[in-house]
Coordinates of C-alpha atoms and ligand atoms in Angstrom, one line a residue:
M1 CA -0.1 -0.1 -0.1
T2 CA 1.2 3.6 -0.5
E3 CA 1.9 5.6 2.8
A4 CA -1.3 7.9 1.9
S5 CA -3.7 4.6 1.9
P6 CA -5.9 4.3 4.9
T7 CA -5.7 1.8 7.6
W8 CA -9.5 0.1 8.8
L9 CA -10.4 -1.8 11.1
V10 CA -12.8 -4.2 10.1
T11 CA -14.7 -6.4 12.5
G12 CA -17.1 -9.6 11.8
G13 CA -15.0 -9.4 8.3
A14 CA -15.4 -13.0 8.5
G15 CA -19.9 -13.5 8.3
F16 CA -21.4 -13.1 5.2
I17 CA -21.7 -9.3 4.7
G18 CA -18.1 -8.1 6.5
S19 CA -16.5 -11.0 4.2
N20 CA -17.6 -9.7 0.7
F21 CA -17.4 -6.3 1.7
V22 CA -13.6 -7.6 2.8
L23 CA -13.4 -8.9 -0.8
G24 CA -14.5 -6.1 -2.6
R25 CA -12.7 -3.2 -0.9
R26 CA -9.1 -5.0 -1.1
A27 CA -10.3 -5.4 -4.9
A28 CA -10.3 -2.8 -5.0
K29 CA -7.5 -1.6 -3.3
A30 CA -9.3 0.8 -1.0
A31 CA -7.6 0.3 1.7
R32 CA -5.2 -1.8 4.2
I33 CA -7.3 -3.8 6.6
I34 CA -7.4 -5.4 10.1
N35 CA -10.3 -7.4 10.3
L36 CA -11.0 -8.9 13.7
D37 CA -12.9 -11.4 14.1
K38 CA -14.0 -14.2 16.6
L39 CA -15.3 -17.1 14.4
T40 CA -18.2 -17.1 16.0
Y41 CA -20.2 -20.6 13.6
A42 CA -21.4 -18.0 11.2
G43 CA -17.8 -16.4 10.9
N44 CA -15.7 -18.1 8.1
L45 CA -12.0 -18.3 7.0
R46 CA -12.4 -19.9 4.3
N47 CA -14.4 -16.6 2.6
L48 CA -11.5 -14.7 3.4
E49 CA -8.8 -17.2 1.7
P50 CA -8.9 -14.9 -1.8
L51 CA -7.2 -12.9 0.6
K52 CA -4.5 -15.0 2.0
D53 CA -1.1 -13.7 0.4
D54 CA -2.5 -10.3 0.7
P55 CA 0.2 -8.5 2.5
D56 CA -2.6 -5.6 2.8
H57 CA -5.2 -7.6 4.7
L58 CA -4.7 -9.0 8.3
F59 CA -6.9 -11.1 10.2
V60 CA -6.7 -11.5 14.1
H61 CA -8.7 -14.1 15.8
G62 CA -10.5 -12.4 18.5
D63 CA -13.6 -10.7 20.1
I64 CA -14.7 -7.0 20.4
S65 CA -16.0 -7.4 23.9
D66 CA -11.6 -7.4 24.0
P67 CA -11.2 -3.8 25.3
A68 CA -7.6 -4.8 25.7
L69 CA -7.2 -6.8 22.5
V70 CA -9.1 -3.5 21.1
A71 CA -7.2 -0.9 21.9
E72 CA -3.9 -2.7 21.4
L73 CA -5.4 -2.9 17.6
L74 CA -6.1 0.4 17.5
E75 CA -2.5 1.6 19.0
R76 CA -0.4 -0.4 16.5
H77 CA -1.7 0.5 13.5
R78 CA -3.8 3.3 13.7
P79 CA -6.2 2.9 11.5
Q80 CA -8.6 5.7 10.4
A81 CA -12.1 4.5 10.5
V82 CA -13.6 1.7 12.1
V83 CA -16.2 -0.6 10.4
N84 CA -18.5 -2.9 12.9
F85 CA -20.5 -5.5 11.7
A86 CA -19.7 -7.9 14.4
A87 CA -23.4 -8.9 15.8
E88 CA -24.9 -12.0 16.7
S89 CA -27.1 -12.2 13.6
H90 CA -30.4 -14.3 12.7
V91 CA -33.7 -13.5 14.3
D92 CA -34.7 -17.3 15.3
R93 CA -31.3 -18.0 17.2
S94 CA -32.3 -14.9 19.1
I95 CA -35.8 -16.1 20.4
Y96 CA -33.7 -19.1 21.6
G97 CA -30.7 -17.1 23.9
P98 CA -30.8 -13.7 24.0
Q99 CA -28.3 -13.3 26.4
V100 CA -25.7 -13.6 23.4
F101 CA -27.0 -11.0 21.2
I102 CA -26.5 -8.3 24.5
Q103 CA -23.0 -10.0 25.0
T104 CA -21.6 -8.8 21.2
N105 CA -24.7 -6.5 20.1
V106 CA -24.6 -4.2 22.5
V107 CA -21.9 -4.8 25.0
G108 CA -19.2 -5.7 22.6
T109 CA -20.0 -2.8 20.7
L110 CA -19.6 -0.3 24.2
Q111 CA -16.3 -1.7 24.5
L112 CA -15.2 -1.1 20.2
L113 CA -17.0 2.6 21.0
E114 CA -15.2 3.2 24.1
E115 CA -11.5 2.0 23.1
S116 CA -12.3 3.5 19.6
R117 CA -13.4 7.3 21.5
H118 CA -10.0 6.7 23.3
Y119 CA -8.0 6.1 20.8
W120 CA -9.8 8.9 18.8
E121 CA -9.4 11.5 21.5
N122 CA -5.5 11.0 21.3
L123 CA -5.3 11.5 17.6
P124 CA -3.8 14.5 15.9
S125 CA -6.3 17.0 16.0
A126 CA -6.1 16.6 11.4
D127 CA -6.7 12.7 11.8
Q128 CA -9.7 13.9 14.4
E129 CA -11.2 15.3 11.2
K130 CA -10.6 12.0 9.1
F131 CA -11.1 9.2 11.5
R132 CA -15.2 7.4 11.3
F133 CA -16.6 4.7 13.7
L134 CA -19.8 3.1 10.8
H135 CA -21.8 1.4 12.7
V136 CA -23.8 -1.3 10.2
S137 CA -26.4 -1.6 11.4
T138 CA -30.6 -3.5 10.4
D139 CA -34.1 -1.8 9.1
E140 CA -35.6 -4.0 11.8
V141 CA -35.0 -1.7 14.6
Y142 CA -37.9 -0.1 13.3
G143 CA -40.5 -2.6 14.5
S144 CA -43.1 -4.1 11.7
L145 CA -45.4 -2.1 8.8
N146 CA -48.6 -3.3 7.6
L147 CA -49.3 -3.2 4.3
D148 CA -50.7 -0.1 3.9
D149 CA -47.9 2.0 5.6
P150 CA -44.9 3.7 4.3
P151 CA -41.6 2.7 4.3
F152 CA -39.0 2.7 6.9
S153 CA -37.4 6.4 6.7
E154 CA -34.5 7.8 9.1
T155 CA -36.6 9.3 11.0
T156 CA -39.3 6.4 11.8
P157 CA -39.1 5.7 15.9
Y158 CA -37.6 2.6 17.1
A159 CA -39.8 -0.3 18.2
P160 CA -37.3 -4.2 18.0
N161 CA -39.9 -6.8 18.8
S162 CA -37.0 -9.5 18.2
P163 CA -34.5 -9.8 20.9
Y164 CA -31.6 -9.6 17.7
A165 CA -33.7 -6.4 17.0
A166 CA -33.5 -5.0 20.4
S167 CA -29.7 -5.9 20.6
K168 CA -29.5 -4.0 17.3
A169 CA -31.5 -1.0 17.9
A170 CA -29.0 -0.7 21.2
S171 CA -26.3 -0.3 19.8
D172 CA -27.8 1.6 17.4
H173 CA -28.6 3.8 20.3
L174 CA -25.6 4.1 21.8
V175 CA -23.4 5.1 19.1
R176 CA -25.3 7.6 19.0
A177 CA -24.8 8.8 22.2
Y178 CA -20.9 8.8 21.6
H179 CA -21.7 11.5 18.1
R180 CA -23.8 13.3 20.8
T181 CA -21.9 13.0 24.0
Y182 CA -18.1 12.4 23.1
G183 CA -18.2 13.6 19.4
L184 CA -17.1 11.0 17.9
P185 CA -17.6 10.7 14.5
T186 CA -20.1 8.4 13.8
L187 CA -22.0 7.0 11.1
I188 CA -24.7 4.4 11.6
T189 CA -26.9 2.2 8.4
N190 CA -29.6 0.3 8.9
C191 CA -30.4 -2.0 5.9
S192 CA -32.9 -4.1 4.6
N193 CA -32.3 -8.3 4.1
N194 CA -29.2 -9.5 2.3
Y195 CA -28.8 -12.5 -0.1
G196 CA -25.6 -13.3 -2.0
P197 CA -22.4 -15.6 -2.3
L198 CA -21.9 -16.5 1.4
Q199 CA -24.6 -16.3 3.2
F200 CA -24.7 -18.9 6.0
P201 CA -27.3 -21.3 5.2
E202 CA -29.7 -20.7 8.7
K203 CA -31.1 -17.6 6.6
L204 CA -34.0 -18.0 4.0
I205 CA -32.5 -18.0 0.8
P206 CA -29.3 -20.2 1.0
L207 CA -31.2 -22.9 3.3
M208 CA -34.0 -22.8 0.8
I209 CA -31.7 -23.6 -2.1
L210 CA -29.6 -26.0 -0.2
N211 CA -31.9 -28.0 1.4
G212 CA -34.3 -27.8 -2.5
L213 CA -30.8 -29.7 -4.2
Q214 CA -31.1 -32.2 -1.1
G215 CA -34.8 -32.1 -1.5
K216 CA -35.4 -31.6 2.1
P217 CA -38.4 -29.9 2.7
L218 CA -38.7 -26.5 2.5
P219 CA -40.0 -25.1 5.7
I220 CA -42.0 -22.1 5.5
Y221 CA -43.1 -19.8 9.0
G222 CA -46.8 -19.0 9.1
D223 CA -48.7 -18.6 5.9
G224 CA -46.1 -17.3 3.9
K225 CA -47.4 -13.8 3.2
N226 CA -44.1 -11.8 5.3
I227 CA -42.4 -9.5 3.3
R228 CA -39.0 -8.8 3.2
D229 CA -37.0 -6.0 1.3
W230 CA -34.4 -7.9 -0.3
L231 CA -30.5 -6.6 -1.5
Y232 CA -28.1 -7.8 -2.9
V233 CA -25.1 -8.2 -0.4
T234 CA -22.5 -6.6 -3.6
D235 CA -25.0 -3.4 -3.0
H236 CA -25.1 -2.8 0.5
C237 CA -21.2 -2.9 0.7
E238 CA -20.8 -0.5 -1.9
A239 CA -23.4 1.6 -0.1
L240 CA -20.8 1.3 2.9
A241 CA -18.0 2.2 1.5
L242 CA -19.5 5.7 -0.2
V243 CA -21.4 6.8 3.5
L244 CA -18.0 6.5 5.1
Q245 CA -16.2 7.8 2.8
Q246 CA -18.6 10.7 2.0
G247 CA -21.6 10.4 4.2
R248 CA -21.9 13.2 7.0
V249 CA -20.6 12.7 10.2
G250 CA -24.1 11.7 12.7
E251 CA -26.0 10.8 10.3
T252 CA -28.0 7.6 9.7
Y253 CA -28.5 6.6 6.5
N254 CA -31.4 3.1 5.6
I255 CA -30.3 1.1 2.2
G256 CA -32.3 -1.1 0.8
G257 CA -32.9 -3.1 -2.2
A258 CA -36.5 -1.4 -3.3
S259 CA -37.3 -5.2 -4.3
E260 CA -40.2 -6.7 -1.9
L261 CA -41.8 -10.0 -2.0
T262 CA -43.5 -12.2 0.1
N263 CA -41.3 -14.9 1.3
L264 CA -44.2 -18.0 -0.9
E265 CA -42.9 -15.5 -3.8
V266 CA -39.5 -16.0 -2.9
V267 CA -39.1 -19.5 -2.5
T268 CA -40.9 -20.1 -5.7
A269 CA -38.5 -17.7 -7.7
I270 CA -35.2 -20.1 -5.8
C271 CA -37.5 -23.4 -7.1
G272 CA -38.0 -22.1 -10.7
I273 CA -34.0 -21.4 -11.1
L274 CA -33.3 -24.8 -9.0
D275 CA -35.9 -26.4 -11.9
E276 CA -34.0 -24.8 -14.9
L277 CA -30.6 -25.4 -13.7
R278 CA -31.2 -28.8 -12.5
P279 CA -33.8 -30.3 -14.9
D280 CA -32.7 -33.4 -14.5
S281 CA -33.4 -33.8 -10.1
P282 CA -35.3 -36.4 -9.2
F283 CA -37.1 -33.6 -7.1
L284 CA -39.4 -31.9 -10.1
P285 CA -40.8 -29.3 -9.9
H286 CA -38.9 -28.4 -6.2
S287 CA -41.8 -26.2 -5.8
S288 CA -43.4 -29.6 -4.3
L289 CA -41.1 -29.5 -1.6
I290 CA -42.9 -26.5 -0.2
T291 CA -44.0 -26.8 3.2
Y292 CA -45.5 -24.5 6.4
V293 CA -44.3 -24.9 8.9
K294 CA -45.2 -23.4 12.7
D295 CA -44.8 -19.9 12.7
R296 CA -41.7 -17.5 14.3
L297 CA -42.6 -15.7 18.1
G298 CA -43.4 -12.6 17.2
H299 CA -42.6 -12.2 13.3
D300 CA -42.0 -9.1 11.9
R301 CA -44.9 -8.7 8.9
R302 CA -43.0 -6.7 6.6
Y303 CA -40.0 -4.2 6.0
A304 CA -39.8 -1.8 2.7
I305 CA -37.0 0.9 3.0
E306 CA -36.8 4.2 1.9
T307 CA -34.1 5.0 0.1
A308 CA -34.5 8.6 -0.9
K309 CA -31.2 10.0 1.5
I310 CA -29.0 7.7 0.2
A311 CA -29.9 8.1 -3.3
N312 CA -29.9 11.8 -3.6
E313 CA -27.1 12.6 -0.6
L314 CA -24.9 10.3 -1.9
G315 CA -25.8 8.9 -5.5
W316 CA -26.3 5.5 -4.8
R317 CA -28.2 2.7 -6.6
P318 CA -28.5 -1.0 -6.2
R319 CA -27.7 -2.1 -9.1
E320 CA -28.7 -5.7 -9.0
S321 CA -32.2 -6.4 -9.9
F322 CA -33.6 -9.3 -7.5
S323 CA -33.7 -11.4 -10.3
S324 CA -30.2 -11.6 -11.4
G325 CA -29.0 -11.7 -8.2
L326 CA -31.2 -14.8 -7.2
A327 CA -29.7 -16.2 -10.0
A328 CA -26.1 -15.2 -9.2
T329 CA -26.9 -16.6 -5.8
V330 CA -28.6 -19.6 -6.8
R331 CA -25.7 -20.9 -9.4
W332 CA -22.5 -19.1 -6.6
Y333 CA -24.0 -22.4 -3.8
L334 CA -24.0 -25.0 -6.9
A335 CA -20.6 -23.9 -8.2
H336 CA -19.1 -23.7 -4.1
R337 CA -19.3 -27.2 -2.7
D338 CA -17.0 -27.2 -1.1
W339 CA -18.1 -24.4 0.9
V340 CA -21.0 -26.0 1.1
E341 CA -19.8 -28.4 3.1
S342 CA -17.8 -26.7 5.2
V343 CA -19.9 -25.0 6.7
Q344 CA -23.0 -28.0 7.0
T345 CA -20.9 -29.3 10.1
G346 CA -21.7 -30.3 13.2
E347 CA -22.7 -27.2 15.0
Y348 CA -25.6 -26.5 11.9
Q349 CA -26.3 -30.1 12.1
Q350 CA -27.5 -29.6 15.5
W351 CA -28.6 -26.2 14.3
L352 CA -31.3 -28.3 12.0
K353 CA -32.0 -30.4 14.7
K354 CA -33.2 -27.9 17.6
H355 CA -34.9 -25.7 15.4
Y356 CA -37.1 -27.7 12.6
G357 CA -36.7 -30.9 14.7
G358 CA -35.5 -33.5 12.4
A359 CA -37.0 -32.4 9.4
P360 CA -40.2 -29.4 9.7
Q361 CA -43.3 -30.4 10.9
P362 CA -46.1 -29.5 8.6
T363 CA -48.6 -26.6 10.7
G364 CA -51.6 -29.0 9.9
T365 CA -49.5 -31.1 12.7
E366 CA -48.8 -28.3 15.2
R367 CA -51.3 -26.6 17.3
N368 CA -51.8 -23.1 17.7
S369 CA -49.3 -22.5 15.5
C370 CA -50.0 -21.1 12.2
I371 CA -51.6 -17.8 11.8
R372 CA -53.7 -18.6 8.7
Ligands
LIG5 P1 -22.5 -13.2 10.0 O1 -23.5 -13.6 11.5 O2 -22.8 -13.7 8.8 O3 -21.3 -12.6 10.6 C1 -21.0 -12.1 11.6 C2 -19.4 -12.4 12.0 O4 -19.3 -11.3 13.2 C3 -19.7 -13.4 12.4 O5 -18.0 -13.5 11.2 C4 -19.1 -14.2 13.8 O6 -17.6 -14.8 13.3 C5 -18.5 -12.6 13.7 N1 -18.8 -11.9 15.7 C6 -19.7 -12.5 16.4 N2 -19.6 -12.2 16.9 C7 -18.2 -11.2 17.3 C8 -17.2 -10.9 18.1 N3 -18.0 -11.0 19.6 N4 -16.4 -10.3 18.2 C9 -15.5 -10.4 17.0 N5 -16.8 -10.8 16.1 C10 -17.5 -11.7 16.3 O7 -24.1 -11.8 10.0 P2 -24.1 -10.8 8.5 O8 -25.2 -11.4 7.9 O9 -22.9 -10.8 7.5 O10 -24.4 -9.2 9.3 C11 -23.1 -8.5 9.1 C12 -23.8 -7.5 10.5 O11 -24.7 -6.4 8.9 C13 -24.6 -7.2 11.1 O12 -24.1 -6.5 12.6 C14 -26.1 -7.6 10.8 O13 -27.0 -6.9 12.9 C15 -26.0 -6.3 10.1 N6 -27.3 -6.1 9.2 C16 -27.1 -7.8 8.7 C17 -28.4 -7.7 7.5 C18 -28.8 -9.1 7.3 O14 -29.5 -9.4 6.0 N7 -27.8 -10.4 7.0 C19 -29.0 -6.7 7.1 C20 -28.5 -5.5 8.0 C21 -27.9 -5.6 8.7
LIG6 O1 -34.1 -6.9 7.7 C1 -32.7 -7.3 8.1 C2 -32.2 -8.3 8.7 O2 -32.5 -9.3 8.5 C3 -31.5 -9.0 9.2 O3 -30.2 -7.6 10.2 C4 -30.8 -10.3 10.1 O4 -29.6 -10.1 10.7 C5 -30.8 -11.1 9.0 O5 -31.5 -12.1 9.5 C6 -32.5 -10.6 8.1 O6 -33.6 -11.3 9.4 P1 -34.0 -11.9 9.1 O7 -35.2 -12.4 10.0 O8 -35.5 -10.5 8.1 O9 -34.6 -13.0 8.1 P2 -34.4 -14.9 7.5 O10 -33.5 -15.3 6.5 O11 -34.1 -15.4 9.0 O12 -36.0 -15.0 7.4 C7 -36.9 -14.5 5.8 C8 -37.9 -14.7 6.1 O13 -37.4 -15.7 5.8 C9 -38.1 -14.1 7.7 O14 -40.1 -13.7 7.1 C10 -38.7 -15.5 8.0 C11 -38.6 -16.7 7.1 N1 -38.5 -17.8 7.1 C12 -36.6 -17.9 7.5 C13 -36.4 -18.9 7.4 C14 -35.0 -19.4 8.5 C15 -39.1 -19.0 6.7 O15 -40.1 -18.8 6.4 N2 -38.1 -20.4 6.8 C16 -37.4 -20.1 7.8 O16 -36.5 -21.3 7.4

């Protein structure tokens, strides 16, 4: 790297969005990256294999809740930015066990803020001006929309409904408070549902692709009419890079794909792509695998995002349409069987068993389980 190139401390950069961000930013030679990740079940060093010989990517195995480690990394590498992806991210897991969500998403973010503040306060004033703390958050902090409600904007009041969403809301409030109280130059982004390569197959889209390929049931919660606004992961990463470099300090930017779809529409689209790409499959049509199962507790009905602020201020727009992004995603999972096998190990099998049982149970066999 040249002397002028910045260094960024990226946390959670072995997870789905973090690794896509790190790979994209290193391909663009945008910054030297120190990548701090705890390698939970969701973190995967295979995601970072293309960078194994890259001298400007340094992976550090550790926890954002470890103040000594974070302070040491800041002092040694003198970053111009901290980009915080590290989190527990799966709503269903937060329903079984909220504690780890509070520990990482709230306490961990607080520790990261506190060490970043100490570091920033001791920088020369020209470097203080340039420093940024970018916190990557979610649209789930805003709660749930009815079908006729306007989409979430940056001024929508917070109303988180799951333990995951509540922990992310708390972390957003802490980031805001560190800006208002101490002047730390923060930025917050709240993004809708991401999909694309390298997503752990506990989430809807990769779970359905892999179950479909294996002829397993495709478990749809409740009536399948819950709506999410889908964004291809590299579009999210481009938005984050823009916010980091050009966003106004202290501001929040919402990011979304303008692709509102019901879960049933998403799963049906995946089945159509699998039918086309696997015409000899014994499981045709893949849509015959769709199975309605017990609904998620507190299941948010609809998310939708108003993106006027980031579009008007920073000129961001998603490049990928849902149909092109979904086809690329299915192809990626078909082409990366090694990666898939590496993540479908013990912990993943235990999760499937705990959450779905041996195989997902149709709602007809459940009591009071379906909202249809
Ligand atoms: P992910 O679960 O795939 O990855 C999280 C990463 O954080 C993993 O690599 C994990 O090892 C690491 N991690 C967890 N606890 C840690 C700790 N204490 N210290 C250091 N590293 C730790 O998550 P993702 O889907 O890539 O989401 C990344 C961020 O983006 C999260 O903050 C999430 O809330 C947010 N977000 C996700 C989405 C989405 O659709 N996936 C949408 C909007 C916002
Ligand atoms: O909106 C942004 C959020 O999107 C992120 O903050 C979260 O980290 C990310 O996990 C995602 O949350 P969701 O709960 O919306 O994503 P998930 O893929 O778990 O579920 C998407 C929808 O699909 C949701 O309505 C629940 C439903 N679903 C999910 C699974 C795993 C099913 O019907 N069946 C399933 O087996």
